[in-house]
């Protein structure tokens, strides 16, 4: 089972990094576009705060979101706020999800996420870690995939490779780094197996849709187009 205690500490550290970086912005910068199409930096910060609330719901046995419309409306409502309000909300909501995750619980139980996806409760802290780290990159404030903790990059590549394994639109694909780390994914589509070579952060960028894969070397065919997360 995933070490949720370890991951909760990683979430705490990642949140502090994010708050430190966001604290250097101003109201004008918060209103500027993020790296996510159609979202300002305020949208990213609002999403992170509301995601914390949603994960508390999951941990406590409630629906993650009332519905997709409510989720989107809450983000749109909160996005235009001044920086100080974003920081206070992110600090408070981020602390609250850590408190909720520290309550005694059966960490082997199955919980229900958005759109009916299920997972082990023990992986909820890692899911929060993913949100904080990748959306820190999405802010476009100088924190890049190469700045992510190595453990995080390896584990998120593991997670995403597993997520796309057997996907009907992706040919059998092996991603390899120069130091011999290897991930296999796809395999549900007919076609010649493909090998993708590059750094672990570049592989992550391709798997999570943050990079176009142009830094990767592909053998056996073209770089597979992955479905959106």
mmCIF file of C-alpha atoms in Angstrom:
data_model
loop_
_atom_site.group_PDB
_atom_site.id
_atom_site.type_symbol
_atom_site.label_atom_id
_atom_site.label_comp_id
_atom_site.label_asym_id
_atom_site.label_seq_id
_atom_site.Cartn_x
_atom_site.Cartn_y
_atom_site.Cartn_z
ATOM 1 C CA UNK A 1 0.000 0.000 0.000
ATOM 2 C CA UNK A 2 1.151 3.556 -0.713
ATOM 3 C CA UNK A 3 2.866 5.295 2.216
ATOM 4 C CA UNK A 4 0.290 8.021 2.801
ATOM 5 C CA UNK A 5 2.217 9.488 5.753
ATOM 6 C CA UNK A 6 5.252 10.057 3.534
ATOM 7 C CA UNK A 7 3.066 11.570 0.841
ATOM 8 C CA UNK A 8 1.324 13.911 3.278
ATOM 9 C CA UNK A 9 4.708 15.371 4.206
ATOM 10 C CA UNK A 10 5.512 15.771 0.503
ATOM 11 C CA UNK A 11 2.196 17.608 0.032
ATOM 12 C CA UNK A 12 3.042 19.909 2.929
ATOM 13 C CA UNK A 13 6.429 20.765 1.423
ATOM 14 C CA UNK A 14 5.030 21.227 -2.090
ATOM 15 C CA UNK A 15 2.286 23.515 -0.792
ATOM 16 C CA UNK A 16 4.848 25.703 0.968
ATOM 17 C CA UNK A 17 6.859 25.965 -2.249
ATOM 18 C CA UNK A 18 3.737 26.929 -4.153
ATOM 19 C CA UNK A 19 2.668 29.524 -1.579
ATOM 20 C CA UNK A 20 6.156 31.021 -1.603
ATOM 21 C CA UNK A 21 6.154 31.340 -5.387
ATOM 22 C CA UNK A 22 2.600 32.653 -5.614
ATOM 23 C CA UNK A 23 3.327 35.151 -2.862
ATOM 24 C CA UNK A 24 5.785 36.911 -5.184
ATOM 25 C CA UNK A 25 3.028 37.712 -7.668
ATOM 26 C CA UNK A 26 0.673 40.693 -7.601
ATOM 27 C CA UNK A 27 -2.972 41.142 -8.496
ATOM 28 C CA UNK A 28 -2.142 41.935 -12.102
ATOM 29 C CA UNK A 29 -0.021 38.804 -12.519
ATOM 30 C CA UNK A 30 -2.782 36.649 -11.020
ATOM 31 C CA UNK A 31 -5.131 37.862 -13.745
ATOM 32 C CA UNK A 32 -2.667 36.975 -16.520
ATOM 33 C CA UNK A 33 -2.925 33.724 -18.507
ATOM 34 C CA UNK A 34 -1.507 30.562 -17.025
ATOM 35 C CA UNK A 35 -0.075 27.791 -19.172
ATOM 36 C CA UNK A 36 -3.458 26.040 -19.189
ATOM 37 C CA UNK A 37 -5.594 27.105 -22.170
ATOM 38 C CA UNK A 38 -8.394 29.430 -21.138
ATOM 39 C CA UNK A 39 -7.274 29.693 -17.518
ATOM 40 C CA UNK A 40 -5.646 32.625 -15.765
ATOM 41 C CA UNK A 41 -3.279 32.093 -12.857
ATOM 42 C CA UNK A 42 -6.283 32.912 -10.695
ATOM 43 C CA UNK A 43 -8.154 29.958 -12.174
ATOM 44 C CA UNK A 44 -5.248 27.657 -11.290
ATOM 45 C CA UNK A 45 -5.067 28.922 -7.709
ATOM 46 C CA UNK A 46 -8.849 28.721 -7.300
ATOM 47 C CA UNK A 47 -8.863 25.158 -8.639
ATOM 48 C CA UNK A 48 -6.179 24.123 -6.157
ATOM 49 C CA UNK A 49 -8.177 25.486 -3.237
ATOM 50 C CA UNK A 50 -11.417 23.866 -4.332
ATOM 51 C CA UNK A 51 -9.589 20.586 -5.067
ATOM 52 C CA UNK A 52 -8.491 20.523 -1.436
ATOM 53 C CA UNK A 53 -12.133 20.865 -0.371
ATOM 54 C CA UNK A 54 -13.104 18.113 -2.803
ATOM 55 C CA UNK A 55 -10.498 15.689 -1.474
ATOM 56 C CA UNK A 56 -11.765 16.296 2.057
ATOM 57 C CA UNK A 57 -15.173 15.239 0.778
ATOM 58 C CA UNK A 58 -13.657 12.054 -0.652
ATOM 59 C CA UNK A 59 -11.826 11.222 2.571
ATOM 60 C CA UNK A 60 -15.001 11.745 4.586
ATOM 61 C CA UNK A 61 -17.210 9.644 2.314
ATOM 62 C CA UNK A 62 -19.062 12.399 0.450
ATOM 63 C CA UNK A 63 -19.203 13.007 -3.319
ATOM 64 C CA UNK A 64 -16.053 14.752 -4.513
ATOM 65 C CA UNK A 65 -18.095 17.483 -6.232
ATOM 66 C CA UNK A 66 -21.859 18.045 -6.247
ATOM 67 C CA UNK A 67 -21.610 18.010 -10.052
ATOM 68 C CA UNK A 68 -19.287 19.217 -12.818
ATOM 69 C CA UNK A 69 -21.253 22.449 -13.233
ATOM 70 C CA UNK A 70 -20.777 23.370 -9.577
ATOM 71 C CA UNK A 71 -17.072 22.570 -9.768
ATOM 72 C CA UNK A 72 -16.573 24.798 -12.795
ATOM 73 C CA UNK A 73 -18.749 27.591 -11.396
ATOM 74 C CA UNK A 74 -16.786 27.657 -8.143
ATOM 75 C CA UNK A 75 -13.513 28.042 -10.033
ATOM 76 C CA UNK A 76 -14.926 30.817 -12.207
ATOM 77 C CA UNK A 77 -16.312 32.566 -9.128
ATOM 78 C CA UNK A 78 -13.016 32.502 -7.259
ATOM 79 C CA UNK A 79 -10.566 33.104 -10.117
ATOM 80 C CA UNK A 80 -10.817 36.948 -10.199
ATOM 81 C CA UNK A 81 -10.035 37.398 -6.502
ATOM 82 C CA UNK A 82 -7.070 39.499 -5.321
ATOM 83 C CA UNK A 83 -3.841 37.651 -4.627
ATOM 84 C CA UNK A 84 -4.184 37.996 -0.863
ATOM 85 C CA UNK A 85 -7.520 36.180 -0.920
ATOM 86 C CA UNK A 86 -6.117 33.394 -3.084
ATOM 87 C CA UNK A 87 -3.168 32.914 -0.755
ATOM 88 C CA UNK A 88 -5.337 32.842 2.361
ATOM 89 C CA UNK A 89 -7.744 30.374 0.773
ATOM 90 C CA UNK A 90 -4.995 28.106 -0.508
ATOM 91 C CA UNK A 91 -3.231 28.143 2.850
ATOM 92 C CA UNK A 92 -6.439 27.385 4.768
ATOM 93 C CA UNK A 93 -7.820 24.760 2.384
ATOM 94 C CA UNK A 94 -4.398 23.124 2.010
ATOM 95 C CA UNK A 95 -4.038 22.852 5.777
ATOM 96 C CA UNK A 96 -7.572 21.497 6.121
ATOM 97 C CA UNK A 97 -7.007 18.614 3.718
ATOM 98 C CA UNK A 98 -3.877 17.638 5.658
ATOM 99 C CA UNK A 99 -5.821 17.663 8.919
ATOM 100 C CA UNK A 100 -8.566 15.523 7.354
ATOM 101 C CA UNK A 101 -5.969 13.066 6.063
ATOM 102 C CA UNK A 102 -4.376 12.744 9.496
ATOM 103 C CA UNK A 103 -7.578 11.428 11.070
ATOM 104 C CA UNK A 104 -7.472 7.718 11.997
ATOM 105 C CA UNK A 105 -8.896 5.771 9.071
ATOM 106 C CA UNK A 106 -8.798 2.546 7.103
ATOM 107 C CA UNK A 107 -6.329 3.568 4.412
ATOM 108 C CA UNK A 108 -6.928 0.362 2.474
ATOM 109 C CA UNK A 109 -10.571 1.278 1.813
ATOM 110 C CA UNK A 110 -11.800 2.171 -1.665
ATOM 111 C CA UNK A 111 -12.951 5.742 -2.232
ATOM 112 C CA UNK A 112 -14.802 7.326 -5.148
ATOM 113 C CA UNK A 113 -13.323 10.231 -7.062
ATOM 114 C CA UNK A 114 -14.748 12.449 -9.795
ATOM 115 C CA UNK A 115 -16.733 10.788 -12.602
ATOM 116 C CA UNK A 116 -17.046 7.550 -10.638
ATOM 117 C CA UNK A 117 -13.320 6.745 -10.680
ATOM 118 C CA UNK A 118 -12.313 4.668 -7.666
ATOM 119 C CA UNK A 119 -8.978 4.391 -5.899
ATOM 120 C CA UNK A 120 -7.422 3.337 -2.626
ATOM 121 C CA UNK A 121 -7.731 5.934 0.118
ATOM 122 C CA UNK A 122 -3.978 5.596 0.616
ATOM 123 C CA UNK A 123 -3.384 7.225 -2.778
ATOM 124 C CA UNK A 124 -5.360 10.411 -2.007
ATOM 125 C CA UNK A 125 -2.322 12.227 -0.549
ATOM 126 C CA UNK A 126 -0.348 11.404 -3.697
ATOM 127 C CA UNK A 127 -3.201 12.698 -5.840
ATOM 128 C CA UNK A 128 -3.078 15.977 -3.911
ATOM 129 C CA UNK A 129 0.696 16.074 -4.387
ATOM 130 C CA UNK A 130 0.147 15.743 -8.139
ATOM 131 C CA UNK A 131 -2.313 18.641 -8.144
ATOM 132 C CA UNK A 132 0.022 20.942 -6.240
ATOM 133 C CA UNK A 133 3.184 20.130 -8.188
ATOM 134 C CA UNK A 134 1.802 20.140 -11.731
ATOM 135 C CA UNK A 135 -0.336 23.226 -11.209
ATOM 136 C CA UNK A 136 2.688 25.006 -9.725
ATOM 137 C CA UNK A 137 4.311 24.401 -13.111
ATOM 138 C CA UNK A 138 1.119 25.568 -14.846
ATOM 139 C CA UNK A 139 1.362 28.970 -13.154
ATOM 140 C CA UNK A 140 4.314 29.784 -15.396
ATOM 141 C CA UNK A 141 6.371 31.435 -12.653
ATOM 142 C CA UNK A 142 9.711 29.709 -13.264
ATOM 143 C CA UNK A 143 8.984 26.323 -11.685
ATOM 144 C CA UNK A 144 9.492 23.723 -14.416
ATOM 145 C CA UNK A 145 9.126 19.972 -14.744
ATOM 146 C CA UNK A 146 12.877 19.707 -14.235
ATOM 147 C CA UNK A 147 12.444 21.354 -10.810
ATOM 148 C CA UNK A 148 10.029 18.696 -9.576
ATOM 149 C CA UNK A 149 11.344 16.228 -6.969
ATOM 150 C CA UNK A 150 12.813 13.179 -8.716
ATOM 151 C CA UNK A 151 10.668 10.807 -6.658
ATOM 152 C CA UNK A 152 7.557 12.653 -7.760
ATOM 153 C CA UNK A 153 8.500 12.517 -11.454
ATOM 154 C CA UNK A 154 9.164 8.775 -11.334
ATOM 155 C CA UNK A 155 5.974 7.998 -9.442
ATOM 156 C CA UNK A 156 3.784 10.210 -11.615
ATOM 157 C CA UNK A 157 5.243 8.570 -14.720
ATOM 158 C CA UNK A 158 4.379 5.211 -13.147
ATOM 159 C CA UNK A 159 0.832 6.395 -12.474
ATOM 160 C CA UNK A 160 0.224 7.846 -15.929
ATOM 161 C CA UNK A 161 1.773 4.884 -17.748
ATOM 162 C CA UNK A 162 -0.601 2.644 -15.804
ATOM 163 C CA UNK A 163 -3.518 4.947 -16.614
ATOM 164 C CA UNK A 164 -2.949 4.685 -20.375
ATOM 165 C CA UNK A 165 -2.083 0.971 -20.340
ATOM 166 C CA UNK A 166 -4.318 -0.917 -22.748
ATOM 167 C CA UNK A 167 -5.887 2.275 -24.085
ATOM 168 C CA UNK A 168 -7.680 1.492 -27.361
ATOM 169 C CA UNK A 169 -6.174 4.514 -29.137
ATOM 170 C CA UNK A 170 -2.538 4.008 -28.110
ATOM 171 C CA UNK A 171 -0.168 1.477 -29.682
ATOM 172 C CA UNK A 172 2.179 -0.518 -27.418
ATOM 173 C CA UNK A 173 4.656 2.067 -26.154
ATOM 174 C CA UNK A 174 7.810 1.859 -24.068
ATOM 175 C CA UNK A 175 9.354 5.028 -22.608
ATOM 176 C CA UNK A 176 13.020 4.797 -21.618
ATOM 177 C CA UNK A 177 15.474 7.186 -19.976
ATOM 178 C CA UNK A 178 19.234 7.200 -20.515
ATOM 179 C CA UNK A 179 19.779 5.720 -17.038
ATOM 180 C CA UNK A 180 17.550 2.753 -17.844
ATOM 181 C CA UNK A 181 14.250 3.685 -16.238
ATOM 182 C CA UNK A 182 11.425 2.194 -18.242
ATOM 183 C CA UNK A 183 7.655 2.586 -18.505
ATOM 184 C CA UNK A 184 5.280 0.610 -20.713
ATOM 185 C CA UNK A 185 1.868 1.924 -21.682
ATOM 186 C CA UNK A 186 -0.761 1.769 -24.408
ATOM 187 C CA UNK A 187 -1.207 -1.519 -26.191
ATOM 188 C CA UNK A 188 -4.900 -1.388 -26.961
ATOM 189 C CA UNK A 189 -4.467 -0.128 -30.516
ATOM 190 C CA UNK A 190 -3.119 -2.125 -33.428
ATOM 191 C CA UNK A 191 0.241 -0.984 -34.685
ATOM 192 C CA UNK A 192 3.967 -1.431 -34.451
ATOM 193 C CA UNK A 193 5.355 -1.040 -30.928
ATOM 194 C CA UNK A 194 7.017 2.319 -30.334
ATOM 195 C CA UNK A 195 9.963 3.204 -28.104
ATOM 196 C CA UNK A 196 10.181 6.738 -26.717
ATOM 197 C CA UNK A 197 13.494 7.978 -25.323
ATOM 198 C CA UNK A 198 14.168 11.075 -23.258
ATOM 199 C CA UNK A 199 14.594 12.465 -19.776
ATOM 200 C CA UNK A 200 12.109 11.531 -17.081
ATOM 201 C CA UNK A 201 10.753 15.131 -16.925
ATOM 202 C CA UNK A 202 10.287 15.219 -20.707
ATOM 203 C CA UNK A 203 8.513 11.877 -20.596
ATOM 204 C CA UNK A 204 6.310 13.251 -17.821
ATOM 205 C CA UNK A 205 5.576 16.346 -19.893
ATOM 206 C CA UNK A 206 4.343 14.157 -22.736
ATOM 207 C CA UNK A 207 2.341 11.812 -20.500
ATOM 208 C CA UNK A 208 0.584 14.627 -18.634
ATOM 209 C CA UNK A 209 0.010 16.845 -21.673
ATOM 210 C CA UNK A 210 2.289 19.671 -20.574
ATOM 211 C CA UNK A 211 4.761 19.223 -23.477
ATOM 212 C CA UNK A 212 4.402 18.238 -27.106
ATOM 213 C CA UNK A 213 7.088 15.554 -26.969
ATOM 214 C CA UNK A 214 9.398 17.336 -29.400
ATOM 215 C CA UNK A 215 12.326 16.744 -27.040
ATOM 216 C CA UNK A 216 11.764 12.983 -27.176
ATOM 217 C CA UNK A 217 13.297 10.535 -29.644
ATOM 218 C CA UNK A 218 10.852 8.021 -31.112
ATOM 219 C CA UNK A 219 11.757 4.645 -32.612
ATOM 220 C CA UNK A 220 9.401 2.394 -34.567
ATOM 221 C CA UNK A 221 6.851 4.996 -35.571
ATOM 222 C CA UNK A 222 5.511 8.377 -34.554
ATOM 223 C CA UNK A 223 4.946 9.639 -31.034
ATOM 224 C CA UNK A 224 1.515 8.398 -29.884
ATOM 225 C CA UNK A 225 -1.123 11.053 -29.294
ATOM 226 C CA UNK A 226 -2.365 10.506 -25.765
ATOM 227 C CA UNK A 227 -5.964 11.214 -24.720
ATOM 228 C CA UNK A 228 -6.523 14.157 -22.365
ATOM 229 C CA UNK A 229 -6.416 13.499 -18.644
#
